[in-house]
Coordinates of C-alpha atoms in Angstrom, one line a residue:
X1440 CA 0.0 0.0 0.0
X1441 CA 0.9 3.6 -0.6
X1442 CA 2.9 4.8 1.1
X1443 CA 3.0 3.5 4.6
X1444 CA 3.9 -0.4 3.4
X1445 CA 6.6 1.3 1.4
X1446 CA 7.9 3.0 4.5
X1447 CA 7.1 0.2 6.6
X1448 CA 9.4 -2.3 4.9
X1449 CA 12.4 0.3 3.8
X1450 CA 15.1 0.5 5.7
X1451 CA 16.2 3.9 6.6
X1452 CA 18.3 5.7 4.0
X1453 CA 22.0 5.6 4.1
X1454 CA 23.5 8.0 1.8
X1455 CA 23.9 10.3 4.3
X1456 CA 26.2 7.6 6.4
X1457 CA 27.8 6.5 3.6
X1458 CA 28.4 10.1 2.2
X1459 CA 30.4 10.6 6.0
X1460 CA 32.3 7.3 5.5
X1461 CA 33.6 8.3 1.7
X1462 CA 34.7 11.7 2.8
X1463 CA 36.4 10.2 5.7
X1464 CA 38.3 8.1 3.2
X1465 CA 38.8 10.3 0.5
X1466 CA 40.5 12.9 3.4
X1467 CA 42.7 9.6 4.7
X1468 CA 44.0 9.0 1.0
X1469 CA 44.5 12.4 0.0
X1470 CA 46.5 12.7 3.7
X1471 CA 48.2 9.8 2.6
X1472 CA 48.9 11.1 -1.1
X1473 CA 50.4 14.0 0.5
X1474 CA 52.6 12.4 2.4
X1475 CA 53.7 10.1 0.4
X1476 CA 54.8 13.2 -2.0
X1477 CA 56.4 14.4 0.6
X1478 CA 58.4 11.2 1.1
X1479 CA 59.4 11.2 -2.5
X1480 CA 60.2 14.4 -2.5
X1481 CA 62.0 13.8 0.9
X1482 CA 64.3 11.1 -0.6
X1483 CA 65.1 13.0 -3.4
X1484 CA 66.6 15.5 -1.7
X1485 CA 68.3 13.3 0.6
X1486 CA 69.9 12.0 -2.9
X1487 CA 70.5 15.4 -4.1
X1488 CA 72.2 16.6 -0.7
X1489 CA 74.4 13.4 -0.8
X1490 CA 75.4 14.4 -4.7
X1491 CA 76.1 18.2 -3.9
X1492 CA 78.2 16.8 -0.7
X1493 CA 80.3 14.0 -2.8
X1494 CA 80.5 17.1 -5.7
X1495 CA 82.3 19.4 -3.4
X1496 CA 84.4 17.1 -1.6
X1497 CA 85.5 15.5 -5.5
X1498 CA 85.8 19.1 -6.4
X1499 CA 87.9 20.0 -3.7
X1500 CA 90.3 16.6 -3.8
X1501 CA 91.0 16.7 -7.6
X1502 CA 91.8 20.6 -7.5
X1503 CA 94.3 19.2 -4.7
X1504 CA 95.8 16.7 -7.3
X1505 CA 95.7 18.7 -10.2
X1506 CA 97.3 21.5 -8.2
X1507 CA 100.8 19.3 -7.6
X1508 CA 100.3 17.9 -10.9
X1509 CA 100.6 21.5 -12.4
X1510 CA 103.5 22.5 -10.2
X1511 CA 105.4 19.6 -10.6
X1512 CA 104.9 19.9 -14.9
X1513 CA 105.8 23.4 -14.3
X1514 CA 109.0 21.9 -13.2
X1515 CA 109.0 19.3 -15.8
X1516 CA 108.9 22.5 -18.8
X1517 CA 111.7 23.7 -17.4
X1518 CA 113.7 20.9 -18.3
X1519 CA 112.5 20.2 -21.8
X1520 CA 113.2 24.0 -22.3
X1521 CA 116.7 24.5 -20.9
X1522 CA 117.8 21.9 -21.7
X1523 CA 118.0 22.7 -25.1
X1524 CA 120.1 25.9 -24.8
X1525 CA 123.5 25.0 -26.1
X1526 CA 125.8 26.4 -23.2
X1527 CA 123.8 24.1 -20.6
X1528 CA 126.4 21.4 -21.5
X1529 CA 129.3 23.2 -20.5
X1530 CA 128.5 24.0 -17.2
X1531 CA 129.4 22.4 -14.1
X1532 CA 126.8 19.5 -12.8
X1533 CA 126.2 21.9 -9.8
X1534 CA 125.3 24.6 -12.1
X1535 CA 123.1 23.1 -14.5
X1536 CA 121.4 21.9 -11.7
X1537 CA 120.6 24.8 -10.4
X1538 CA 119.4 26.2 -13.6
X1539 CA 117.8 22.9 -14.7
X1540 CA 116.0 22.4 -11.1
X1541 CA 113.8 24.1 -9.2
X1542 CA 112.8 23.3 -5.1
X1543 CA 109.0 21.2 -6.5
X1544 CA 111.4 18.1 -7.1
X1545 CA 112.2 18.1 -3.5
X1546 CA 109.3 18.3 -2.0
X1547 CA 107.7 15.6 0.1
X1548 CA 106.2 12.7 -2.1
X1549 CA 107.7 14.3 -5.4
X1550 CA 110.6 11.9 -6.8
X1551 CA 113.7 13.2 -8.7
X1552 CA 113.5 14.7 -12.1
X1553 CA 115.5 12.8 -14.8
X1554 CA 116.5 13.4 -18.0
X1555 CA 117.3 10.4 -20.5
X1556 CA 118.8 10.7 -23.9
X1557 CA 117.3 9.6 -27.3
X1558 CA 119.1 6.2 -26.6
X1559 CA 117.3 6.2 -23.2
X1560 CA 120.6 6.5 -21.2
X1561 CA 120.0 8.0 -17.9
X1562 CA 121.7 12.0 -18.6
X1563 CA 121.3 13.8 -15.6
X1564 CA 119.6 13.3 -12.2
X1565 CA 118.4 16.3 -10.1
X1566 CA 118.9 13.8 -7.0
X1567 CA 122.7 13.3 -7.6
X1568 CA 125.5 15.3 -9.8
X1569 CA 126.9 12.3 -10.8
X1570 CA 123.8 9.9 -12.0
X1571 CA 124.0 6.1 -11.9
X1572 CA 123.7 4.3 -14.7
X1573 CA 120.1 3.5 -15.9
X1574 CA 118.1 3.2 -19.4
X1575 CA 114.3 4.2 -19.8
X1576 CA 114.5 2.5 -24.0
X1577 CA 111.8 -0.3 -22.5
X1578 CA 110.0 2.1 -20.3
X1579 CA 106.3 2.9 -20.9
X1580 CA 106.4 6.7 -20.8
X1581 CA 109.8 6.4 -23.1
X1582 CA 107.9 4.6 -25.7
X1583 CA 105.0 7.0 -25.5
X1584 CA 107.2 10.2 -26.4
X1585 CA 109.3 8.1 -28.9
X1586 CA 106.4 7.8 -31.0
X1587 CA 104.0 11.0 -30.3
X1588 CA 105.9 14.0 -30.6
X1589 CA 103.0 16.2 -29.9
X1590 CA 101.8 14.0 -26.4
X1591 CA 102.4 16.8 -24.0
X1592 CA 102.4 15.9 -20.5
X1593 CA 102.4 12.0 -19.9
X1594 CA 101.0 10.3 -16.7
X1595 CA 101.7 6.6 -16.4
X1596 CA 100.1 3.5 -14.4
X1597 CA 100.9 3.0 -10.6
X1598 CA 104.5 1.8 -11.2
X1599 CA 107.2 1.0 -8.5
X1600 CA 110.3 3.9 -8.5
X1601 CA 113.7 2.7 -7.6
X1602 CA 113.3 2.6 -4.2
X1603 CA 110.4 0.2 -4.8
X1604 CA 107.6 2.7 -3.5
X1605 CA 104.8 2.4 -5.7
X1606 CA 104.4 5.7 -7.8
X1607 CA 102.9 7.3 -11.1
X1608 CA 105.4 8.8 -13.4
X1609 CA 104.9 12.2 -15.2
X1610 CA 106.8 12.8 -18.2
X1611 CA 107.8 15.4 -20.9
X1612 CA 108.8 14.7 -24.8
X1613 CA 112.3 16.5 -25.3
X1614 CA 112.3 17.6 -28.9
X1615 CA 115.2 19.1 -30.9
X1616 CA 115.2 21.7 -33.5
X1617 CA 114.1 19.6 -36.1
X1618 CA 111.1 18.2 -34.0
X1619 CA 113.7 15.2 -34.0
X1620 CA 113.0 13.0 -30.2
X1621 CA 115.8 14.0 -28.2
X1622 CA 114.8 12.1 -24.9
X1623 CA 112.6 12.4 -22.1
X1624 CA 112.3 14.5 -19.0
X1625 CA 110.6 12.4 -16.0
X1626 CA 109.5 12.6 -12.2
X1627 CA 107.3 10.9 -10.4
X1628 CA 104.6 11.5 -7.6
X1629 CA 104.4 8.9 -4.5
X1630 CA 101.4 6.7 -4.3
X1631 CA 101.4 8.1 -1.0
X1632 CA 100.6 11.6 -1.4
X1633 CA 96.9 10.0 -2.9
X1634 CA 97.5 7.5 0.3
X1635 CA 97.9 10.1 3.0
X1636 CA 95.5 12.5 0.7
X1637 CA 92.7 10.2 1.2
X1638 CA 92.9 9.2 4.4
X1639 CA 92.3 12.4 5.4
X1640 CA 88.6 12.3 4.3
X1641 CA 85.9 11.1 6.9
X1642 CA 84.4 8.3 4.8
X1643 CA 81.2 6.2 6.1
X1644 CA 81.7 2.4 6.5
X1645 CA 80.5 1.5 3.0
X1646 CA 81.9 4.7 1.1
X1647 CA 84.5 4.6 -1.4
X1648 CA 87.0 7.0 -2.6
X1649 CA 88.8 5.8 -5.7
X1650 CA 91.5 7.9 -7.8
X1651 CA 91.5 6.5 -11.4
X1652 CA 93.8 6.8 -14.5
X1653 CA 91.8 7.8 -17.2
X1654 CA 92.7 4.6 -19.1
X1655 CA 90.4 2.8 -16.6
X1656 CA 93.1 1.3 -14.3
X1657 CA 93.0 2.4 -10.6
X1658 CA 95.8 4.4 -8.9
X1659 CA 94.6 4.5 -5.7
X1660 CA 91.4 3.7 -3.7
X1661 CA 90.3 4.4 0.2
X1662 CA 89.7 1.8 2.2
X1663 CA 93.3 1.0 0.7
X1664 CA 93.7 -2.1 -0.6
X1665 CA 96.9 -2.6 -2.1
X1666 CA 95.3 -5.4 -4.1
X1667 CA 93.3 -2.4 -6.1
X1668 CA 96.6 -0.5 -6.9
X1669 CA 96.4 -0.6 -10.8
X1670 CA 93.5 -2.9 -11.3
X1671 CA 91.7 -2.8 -14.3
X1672 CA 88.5 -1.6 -14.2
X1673 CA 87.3 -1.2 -18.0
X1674 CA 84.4 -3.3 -18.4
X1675 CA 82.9 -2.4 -15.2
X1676 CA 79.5 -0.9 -15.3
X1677 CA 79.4 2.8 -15.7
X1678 CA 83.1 3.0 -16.5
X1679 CA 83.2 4.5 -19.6
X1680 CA 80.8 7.0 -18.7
X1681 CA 83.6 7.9 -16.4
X1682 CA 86.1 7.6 -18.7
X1683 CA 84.4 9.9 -21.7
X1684 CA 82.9 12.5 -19.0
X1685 CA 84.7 15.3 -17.0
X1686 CA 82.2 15.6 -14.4
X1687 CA 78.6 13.4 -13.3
X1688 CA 76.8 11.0 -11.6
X1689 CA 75.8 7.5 -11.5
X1690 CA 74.3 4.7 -9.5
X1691 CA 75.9 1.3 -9.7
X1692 CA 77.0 -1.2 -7.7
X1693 CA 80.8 -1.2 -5.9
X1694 CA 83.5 -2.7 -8.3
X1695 CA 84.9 -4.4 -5.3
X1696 CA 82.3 -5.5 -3.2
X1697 CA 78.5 -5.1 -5.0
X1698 CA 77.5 -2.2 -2.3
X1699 CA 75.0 0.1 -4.1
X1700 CA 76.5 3.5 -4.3
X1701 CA 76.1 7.0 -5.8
X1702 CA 79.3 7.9 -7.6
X1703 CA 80.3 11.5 -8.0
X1704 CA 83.4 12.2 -10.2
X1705 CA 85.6 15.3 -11.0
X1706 CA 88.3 15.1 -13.6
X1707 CA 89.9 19.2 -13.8
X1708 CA 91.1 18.3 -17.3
X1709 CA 93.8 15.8 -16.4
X1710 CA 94.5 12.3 -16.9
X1711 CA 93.4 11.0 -13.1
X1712 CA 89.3 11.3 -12.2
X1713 CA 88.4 11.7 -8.3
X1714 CA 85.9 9.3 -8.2
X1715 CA 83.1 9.5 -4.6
X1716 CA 81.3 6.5 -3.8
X1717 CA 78.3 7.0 -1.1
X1718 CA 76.6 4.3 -0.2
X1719 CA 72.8 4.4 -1.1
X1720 CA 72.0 3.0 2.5
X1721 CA 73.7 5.9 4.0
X1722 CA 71.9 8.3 2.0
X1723 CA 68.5 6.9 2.8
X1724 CA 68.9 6.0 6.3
X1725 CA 68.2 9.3 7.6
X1726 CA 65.1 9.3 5.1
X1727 CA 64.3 6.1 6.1
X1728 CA 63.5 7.2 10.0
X1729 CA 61.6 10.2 8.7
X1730 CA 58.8 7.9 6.4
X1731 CA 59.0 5.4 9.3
X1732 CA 58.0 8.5 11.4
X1733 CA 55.4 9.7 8.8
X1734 CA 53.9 6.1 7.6
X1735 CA 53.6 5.2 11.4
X1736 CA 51.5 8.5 11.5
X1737 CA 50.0 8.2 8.7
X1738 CA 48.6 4.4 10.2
X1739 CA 47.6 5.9 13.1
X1740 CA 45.5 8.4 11.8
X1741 CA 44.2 6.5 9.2
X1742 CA 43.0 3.7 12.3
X1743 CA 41.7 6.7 14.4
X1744 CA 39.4 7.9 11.0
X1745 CA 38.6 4.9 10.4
X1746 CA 37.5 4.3 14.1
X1747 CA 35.9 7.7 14.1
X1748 CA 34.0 6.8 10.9
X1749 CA 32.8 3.5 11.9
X1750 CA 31.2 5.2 15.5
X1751 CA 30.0 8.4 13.2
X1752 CA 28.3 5.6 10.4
X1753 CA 26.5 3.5 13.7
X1754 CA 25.4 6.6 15.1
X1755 CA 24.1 8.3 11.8
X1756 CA 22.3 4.8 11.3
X1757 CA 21.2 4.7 14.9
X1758 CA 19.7 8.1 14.7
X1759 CA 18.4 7.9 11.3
X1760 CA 16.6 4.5 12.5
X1761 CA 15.4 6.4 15.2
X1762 CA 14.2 9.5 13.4
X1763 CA 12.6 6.3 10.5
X1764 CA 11.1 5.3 13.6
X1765 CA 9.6 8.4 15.1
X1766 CA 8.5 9.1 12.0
X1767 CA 6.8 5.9 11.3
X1768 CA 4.4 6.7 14.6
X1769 CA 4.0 10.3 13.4
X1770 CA 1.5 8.3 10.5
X1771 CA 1.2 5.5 11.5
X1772 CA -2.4 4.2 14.0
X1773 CA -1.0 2.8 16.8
X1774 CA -3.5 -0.1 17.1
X1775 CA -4.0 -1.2 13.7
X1776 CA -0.6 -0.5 12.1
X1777 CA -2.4 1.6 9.0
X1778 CA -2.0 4.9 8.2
X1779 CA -3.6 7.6 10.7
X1780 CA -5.9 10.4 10.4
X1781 CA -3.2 12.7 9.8
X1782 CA -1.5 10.6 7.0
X1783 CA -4.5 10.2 5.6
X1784 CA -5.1 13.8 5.0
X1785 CA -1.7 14.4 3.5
X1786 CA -2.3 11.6 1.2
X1787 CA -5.9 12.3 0.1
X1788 CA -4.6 16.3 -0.9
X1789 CA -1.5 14.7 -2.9
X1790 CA -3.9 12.6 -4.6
X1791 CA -6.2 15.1 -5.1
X1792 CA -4.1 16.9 -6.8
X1793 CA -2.4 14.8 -9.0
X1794 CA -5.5 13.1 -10.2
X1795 CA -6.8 16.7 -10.9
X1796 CA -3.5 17.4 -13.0
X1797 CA -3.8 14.0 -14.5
X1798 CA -7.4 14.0 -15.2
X1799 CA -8.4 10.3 -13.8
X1800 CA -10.8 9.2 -11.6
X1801 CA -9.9 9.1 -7.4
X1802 CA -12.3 7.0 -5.8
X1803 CA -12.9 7.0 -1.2
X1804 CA -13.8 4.3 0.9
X1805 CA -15.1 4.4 4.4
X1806 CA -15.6 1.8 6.3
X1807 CA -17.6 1.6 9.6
X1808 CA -17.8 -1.4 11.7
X1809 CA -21.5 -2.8 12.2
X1810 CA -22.6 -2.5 16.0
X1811 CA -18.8 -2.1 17.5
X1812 CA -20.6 -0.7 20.6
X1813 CA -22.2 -3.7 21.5
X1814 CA -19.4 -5.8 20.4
X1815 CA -17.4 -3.8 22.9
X1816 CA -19.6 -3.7 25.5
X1817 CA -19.8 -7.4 25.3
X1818 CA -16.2 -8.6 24.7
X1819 CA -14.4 -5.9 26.2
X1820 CA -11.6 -3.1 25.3
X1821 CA -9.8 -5.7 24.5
X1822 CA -11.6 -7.7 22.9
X1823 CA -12.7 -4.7 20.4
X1824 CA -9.4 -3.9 20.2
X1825 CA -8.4 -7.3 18.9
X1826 CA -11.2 -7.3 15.9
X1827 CA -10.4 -3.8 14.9
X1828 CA -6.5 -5.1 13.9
X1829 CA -8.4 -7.9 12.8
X1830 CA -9.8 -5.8 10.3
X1831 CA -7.1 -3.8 9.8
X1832 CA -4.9 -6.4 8.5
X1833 CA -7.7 -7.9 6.5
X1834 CA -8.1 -4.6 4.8
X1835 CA -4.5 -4.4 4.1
X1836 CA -4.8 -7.9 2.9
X1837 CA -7.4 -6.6 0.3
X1838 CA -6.0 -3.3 -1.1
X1839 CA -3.4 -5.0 -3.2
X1840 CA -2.1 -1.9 -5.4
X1841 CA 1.2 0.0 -3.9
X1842 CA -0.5 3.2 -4.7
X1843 CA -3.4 2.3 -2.6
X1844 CA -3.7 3.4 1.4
X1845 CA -5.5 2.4 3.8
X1846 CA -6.3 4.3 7.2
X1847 CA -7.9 4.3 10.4
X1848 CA -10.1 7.2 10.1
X1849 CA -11.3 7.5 13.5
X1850 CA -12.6 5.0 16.7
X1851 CA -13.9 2.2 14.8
X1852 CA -13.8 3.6 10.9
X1853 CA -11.6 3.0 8.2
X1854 CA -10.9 4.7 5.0
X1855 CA -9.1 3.5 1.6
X1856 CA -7.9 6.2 -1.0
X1857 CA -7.9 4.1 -4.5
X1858 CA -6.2 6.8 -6.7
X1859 CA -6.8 6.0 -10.5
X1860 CA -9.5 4.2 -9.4
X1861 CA -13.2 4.2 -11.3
X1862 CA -16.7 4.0 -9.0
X1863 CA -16.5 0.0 -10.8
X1864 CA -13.4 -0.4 -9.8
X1865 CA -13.5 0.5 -6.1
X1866 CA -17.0 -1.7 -5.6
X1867 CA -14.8 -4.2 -6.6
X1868 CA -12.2 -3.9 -4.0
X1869 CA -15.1 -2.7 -1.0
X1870 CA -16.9 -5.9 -2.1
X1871 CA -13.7 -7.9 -1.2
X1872 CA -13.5 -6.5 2.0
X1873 CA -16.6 -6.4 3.0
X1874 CA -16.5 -10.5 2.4
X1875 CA -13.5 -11.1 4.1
X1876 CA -14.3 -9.7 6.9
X1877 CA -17.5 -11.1 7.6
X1878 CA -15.5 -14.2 7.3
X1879 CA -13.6 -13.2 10.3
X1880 CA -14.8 -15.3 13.4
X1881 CA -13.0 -13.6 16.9
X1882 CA -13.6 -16.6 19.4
X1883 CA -17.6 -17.5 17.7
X1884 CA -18.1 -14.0 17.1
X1885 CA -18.5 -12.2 14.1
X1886 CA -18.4 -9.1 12.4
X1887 CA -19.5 -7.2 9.4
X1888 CA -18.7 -3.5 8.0
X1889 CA -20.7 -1.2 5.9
X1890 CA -19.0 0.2 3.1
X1891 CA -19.3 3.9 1.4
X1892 CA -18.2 4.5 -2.1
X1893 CA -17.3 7.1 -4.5
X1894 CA -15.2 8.3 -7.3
X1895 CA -14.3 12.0 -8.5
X1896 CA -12.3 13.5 -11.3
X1897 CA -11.2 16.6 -9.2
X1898 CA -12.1 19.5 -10.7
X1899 CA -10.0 22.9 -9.8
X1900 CA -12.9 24.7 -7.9
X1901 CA -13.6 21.5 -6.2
X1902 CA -12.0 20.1 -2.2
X1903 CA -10.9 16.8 -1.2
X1904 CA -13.8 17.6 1.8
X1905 CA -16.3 17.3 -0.8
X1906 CA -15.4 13.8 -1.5
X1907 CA -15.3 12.9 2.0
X1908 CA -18.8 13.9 2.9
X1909 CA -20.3 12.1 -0.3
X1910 CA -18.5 8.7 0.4
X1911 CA -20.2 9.5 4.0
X1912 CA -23.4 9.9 2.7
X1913 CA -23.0 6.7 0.8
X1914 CA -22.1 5.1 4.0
X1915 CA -25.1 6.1 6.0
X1916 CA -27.2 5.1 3.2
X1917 CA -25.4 1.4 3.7
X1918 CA -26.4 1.3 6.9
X1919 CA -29.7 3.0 6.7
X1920 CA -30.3 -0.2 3.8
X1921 CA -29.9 -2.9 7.0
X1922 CA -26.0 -2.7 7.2
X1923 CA -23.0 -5.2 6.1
X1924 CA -23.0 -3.9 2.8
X1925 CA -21.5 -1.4 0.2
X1926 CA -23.4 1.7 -1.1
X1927 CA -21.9 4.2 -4.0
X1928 CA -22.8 7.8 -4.8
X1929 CA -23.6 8.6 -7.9
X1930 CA -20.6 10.1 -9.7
X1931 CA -19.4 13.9 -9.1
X1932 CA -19.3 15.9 -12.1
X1933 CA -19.4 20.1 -12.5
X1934 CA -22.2 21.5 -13.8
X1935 CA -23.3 21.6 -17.6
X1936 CA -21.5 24.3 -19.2
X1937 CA -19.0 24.7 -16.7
X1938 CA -16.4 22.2 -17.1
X1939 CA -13.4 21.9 -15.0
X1940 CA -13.8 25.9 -14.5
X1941 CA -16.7 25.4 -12.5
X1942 CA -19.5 23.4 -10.6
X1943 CA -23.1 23.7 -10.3
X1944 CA -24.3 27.0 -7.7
X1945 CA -25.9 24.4 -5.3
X1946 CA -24.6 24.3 -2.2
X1947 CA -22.5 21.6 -1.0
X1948 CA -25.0 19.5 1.1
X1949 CA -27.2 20.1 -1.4
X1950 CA -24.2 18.0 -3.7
X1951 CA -23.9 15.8 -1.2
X1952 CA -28.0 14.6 -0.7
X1953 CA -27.4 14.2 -4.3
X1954 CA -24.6 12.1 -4.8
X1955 CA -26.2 9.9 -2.2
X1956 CA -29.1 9.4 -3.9

C-alpha cells in the first residue's frame, strides 16, 4: 500500500552515512597522497644533498691533485726547455742543476726529475750530480714520447720507483730543433701523497673514494687495498661513462664489493678522475627514520578515521533509525498498524491533486464497523481492540495496489484512498472487504462492515472535503439499507456548461443529498 507499506518495509536511508564514510576516506587517501609526495620528494633531496656533498668534496680533492700535478709539470717545462740551450752542457753538474732544477722536485712525495737521452741512457739526475747508470728505452712513458711528438704531458700507471715505492710517473717529450725526439724528462709523484690525501677524508663504513687513470686502471682507492693498486677496471658498469665525461653522476654497484653507491666524479682536465662512492643506504637512512616517522603517523591516523568513521556511520544509522522510527508513529495508527488520520489527509490532498492534473478518476472508501458498541460492550476493550486489527490487517490484505492506502479514520472507521480508481473499480475492492471480513470469526463471534463508495475527477474549484462527505453519505445510506454492505454515490461531475472551471451554484450539502441518492 501507498505509502506507509513502502515506508514500513524500507530500511532507513544511508546515503547520508555512507556520504560521512567516503569523505572520511577520500581525506585519509589524499592525507596519505600527500605524504607520500612528501616522502618522494623527501628522498630526493636526501639523494640530491648526498650528490652536492660527494661534488664538493670530489671538487675539492681533484683541485688538490691537479694543483701538484701542475706545479710539478711546471717543473718538468723547465727541463724540456733548458735543456736545449747549447751552453747548458758546458757548465758544471752543480750549475746546470741549479738552472735545470727548481725546489717542486724536492718536495715531500715528489721523486727526482730525470733526463734520458734519445738512446734512453739515464743523462742527468736532479737527486745526484753524478747519475747512476740506468736506461728508460723499454719504459712505458719512453715509448710514449718516442712515437708521439706532440703528447704533452704524460702520466703513467701506478708503477714501483727505484726505491720500490709504488708511484705514477709524469713525463715530458724532449724535442730538438728539427722536431727530432731527443729524450725524455721524468719525475714521479708517490702513491702516498693520494694514500695520505685520502685518508684524510671522513668516509662512512661502505663509502668509497677511488682515484683512477683515465685509461680505466685504478691508482689509488680508500679503504686501501693494495690489491686495487692498478686494477683494471674497463668493463665495469658505468666505466666508460667515467672515462668519456669530466664531471657526473651515477648509480651502480661497488667494483669491489656489489654495495650500491652514488658515484660523483671530478676530472679538472687531467688524466686522473676523483671518483666518490656513497653508499645508497647511508643516503637513505636518515630518510628512512623520517617515512618510518610519517607512515607510522600516517597508520595511526588513518585507524583513528577509520574508528571515528565507523562510530559516526552506527550513530548516523542509529539516529536515522530512530528518526525512520519516530516518523513511522508520526502516521502510523497505533493499534492497527495503517495509516492515521493525519496521513491520511496528506495523502488524500496529494492525490487530489495529482488526479486533478492527470485528469483520472480518485475514488474514497469508508468503512464503519456494524454495531462495534455492543461488540465492545460485550467482549471488552480488549476484545474490540483485537477485531479492529483484525480488520485492519484484512483490509490491508485486500488493497493489493502500492498506490493504494489504507487508514484508520477514527474509533472504529476505516478509510481507503484508490487513486486512479473508477466508482467500478473500487465496488470491486469494498466488495472484497466487506466479504473477508465477515469471514472473520473472533472466538464464535463475528463481524460485518458497511462500506461507502465514491469516485471524482477533481475539478480545480472542487476540495478533497467534498469527497469525503459524499462517500459518507454513501455510507449512512449502507447502513440505513440494513448494514453489512456497500453503497456508491452517484458520480461527481461540474455543472453543464461549466467544465473543469466550474461546478453547479448548489450548495455543498445540497451536492452531497445528491450524490447519495
Amino acid at each position: 500500500m501507498f505509502p506507509l507499506a513502502k515506508t514500513q518495509k524500507s530500511a532507513p536511508r544511508r546515503g547520508t552515512t555512507t556520504l560521512i564514510v567516503t569523505a572520511m576516506l577520500a581525506v585519509v587517501v589524499g592525507f596519505s597522497a600527500i605524504s607520500v609526495n612528501v616522502l618522494l620528494h623527501m628522498r630526493k633531496a636526501a639523494w640530491e644533498l648526498a650528490r652536492q656533498s660527494s661534488d664538493n668534496l670530489a671538487s675539492t680533492l681533484d683541485a688538490d691533485i691537479r694543483r701538484n700535478i701542475d706545479v710539478y709539470d711546471i717543473s718538468l717545462r723547465a727541463v724540456v726547455t733548458n735543456i736545449m740551450i747549447p751552453e747548458i752542457g758546458e757548465l758544471s753538474p752543480a750549475i746546470r742543476h741549479l738552472i735545470l732544477f727548481d725546489q717542486a722536485a724536492t718536495a715531500k712525495h715528489f721523486g727526482p726529475l730525470k733526463v734520458f737521452n734519445a738512446a734512453g741512457h739515464l743523462m742527468i739526475d736532479s737527486s745526484a750530480l753524478e747519475p747512476a747508470p740506468d736506461r728508460a728505452v723499454n719504459r712505458e712513458y719512453f715509448q710514449v714520447h718516442r712515437t708521439d711528438e706532440n703528447g704533452g704531458l704524460f702520466v703513467s700507471h701506478p708503477a714501483a720507483d727505484a726505491k720500490g715505492e709504488m708511484a705514477v710517473y709524469l713525463s715530458r717529450r724532449i724535442s730538438g730543433t728539427d722536431g727530432a725526439f731527443g729524450g725524455v724528462v721524468v719525475g714521479s709523484i708517490r702513491l702516498s701523497y693520494f694514500h695520505d690525501l685520502f685518508r684524510r677524508v671522513k668516509l662512512g663504513p661502505e663509502d668509497s673514494l677511488t682515484l683512477i687513470h683515465r685509461d680505466g686502471f685504478v691508482v689509488m682507492r680508500s679503504p686501501f687495498d693494495i690489491a686495487m693498486v692498478g686494477r683494471d677496471l674497463r668493463g665495469v658498469v658505468g666505466i666508460e661513462r667515467i672515462r668519456s665525461e669530466q664531471t657526473g653522476w651515477l648509480e651502480a654497484p661497488g667494483a669491489v664489493d656489489g654495495v650500491p653507491r652514488q658515484f660523483v666524479w671530478r676530472d679538472g682536465g687531467g688524466p686522473l678522475v676523483t671518483l666518490l662512492g656513497k653508499s645508497l643506504a647511508s643516503i637513505y637512512d636518515p630518510w628512512q627514520s623520517d617515512a618510518a616517522w610519517i607512515l607510522s603517523a600516517m597508520a595511526v591516523l588513518a585507524i583513528v578515521a577509520a574508528g571515528a568513521s565507523i562510530l559516526l556511520a552506527r550513530e548516523m544509522r542509529k539516529r536515522s533509525a530512530d528518526e525512520h522510527r519516530f516518523a513511522l508513529l508520526s502516521i502510523t495508527d497505533g493499534l492497527t498498524g495503517l495509516a492515521n488520520r493525519r496521513q491520511f489527509d496528506d495523502i488524500l490532498q496529494s492525490e487530489w491533486l495529482r488526479n486533478q492534473r492527470n485528469k483520472t478518476s480518485l475514488a474514497l472508501l469508508l468503512i464503519d464497523v456494524d454495531y462495534f458498541k455492543i461488540f465492545n460492550d460485550t467482549y471488552g476493550h480488549q476484545g474490540g481492540d483485537r477485531a479492529l486489527k483484525q480488520i485492519a490487517t484484512t483490509i490491508r490484505h485486500e488493497v493489493q495496489r502500492a498506490a493504494d492506502c489504507a487508514a484508520r479514520y477514527g474509533g472504529e472507521e476505516f478509510a481507503v484512498i484508490l487513486p486512479e480508481a473508477t466508482i467500478e473499480s473500487a465496488q470491486m475492492v469494498a466488495e472484497r472487504i466487506r466479504s473477508a471480513v465477515q469471514a472473520i470469526s473472533l472466538d464464535g463471534a463475528h463481524i460485518t462492515v458497511s462500506i461507502g463508495i465514491a469516485a471524482v475527477v477533481p475539478a480545480s474549484n472542487w476540495q478533497p472535503a467534498e469527497l469525503i462527505a459524499a462517500t459518507d453519505a454513501a455510507l449512512y445510506n449502507a447502513k440505513d439499507a440494513g448494514r453489512n454492505q456497500c453503497r456508491s454515490a452517484r458520480p461527481l461531475t461540474p455543472a453543464p456548461g461549466q467544465g473543469s472551471a466550474g461546478l453547479s451554484a448548489r450548495s455543498a450539502g445540497d451536492r452531497i443529498t445528491a450524490a447519495a441518492g
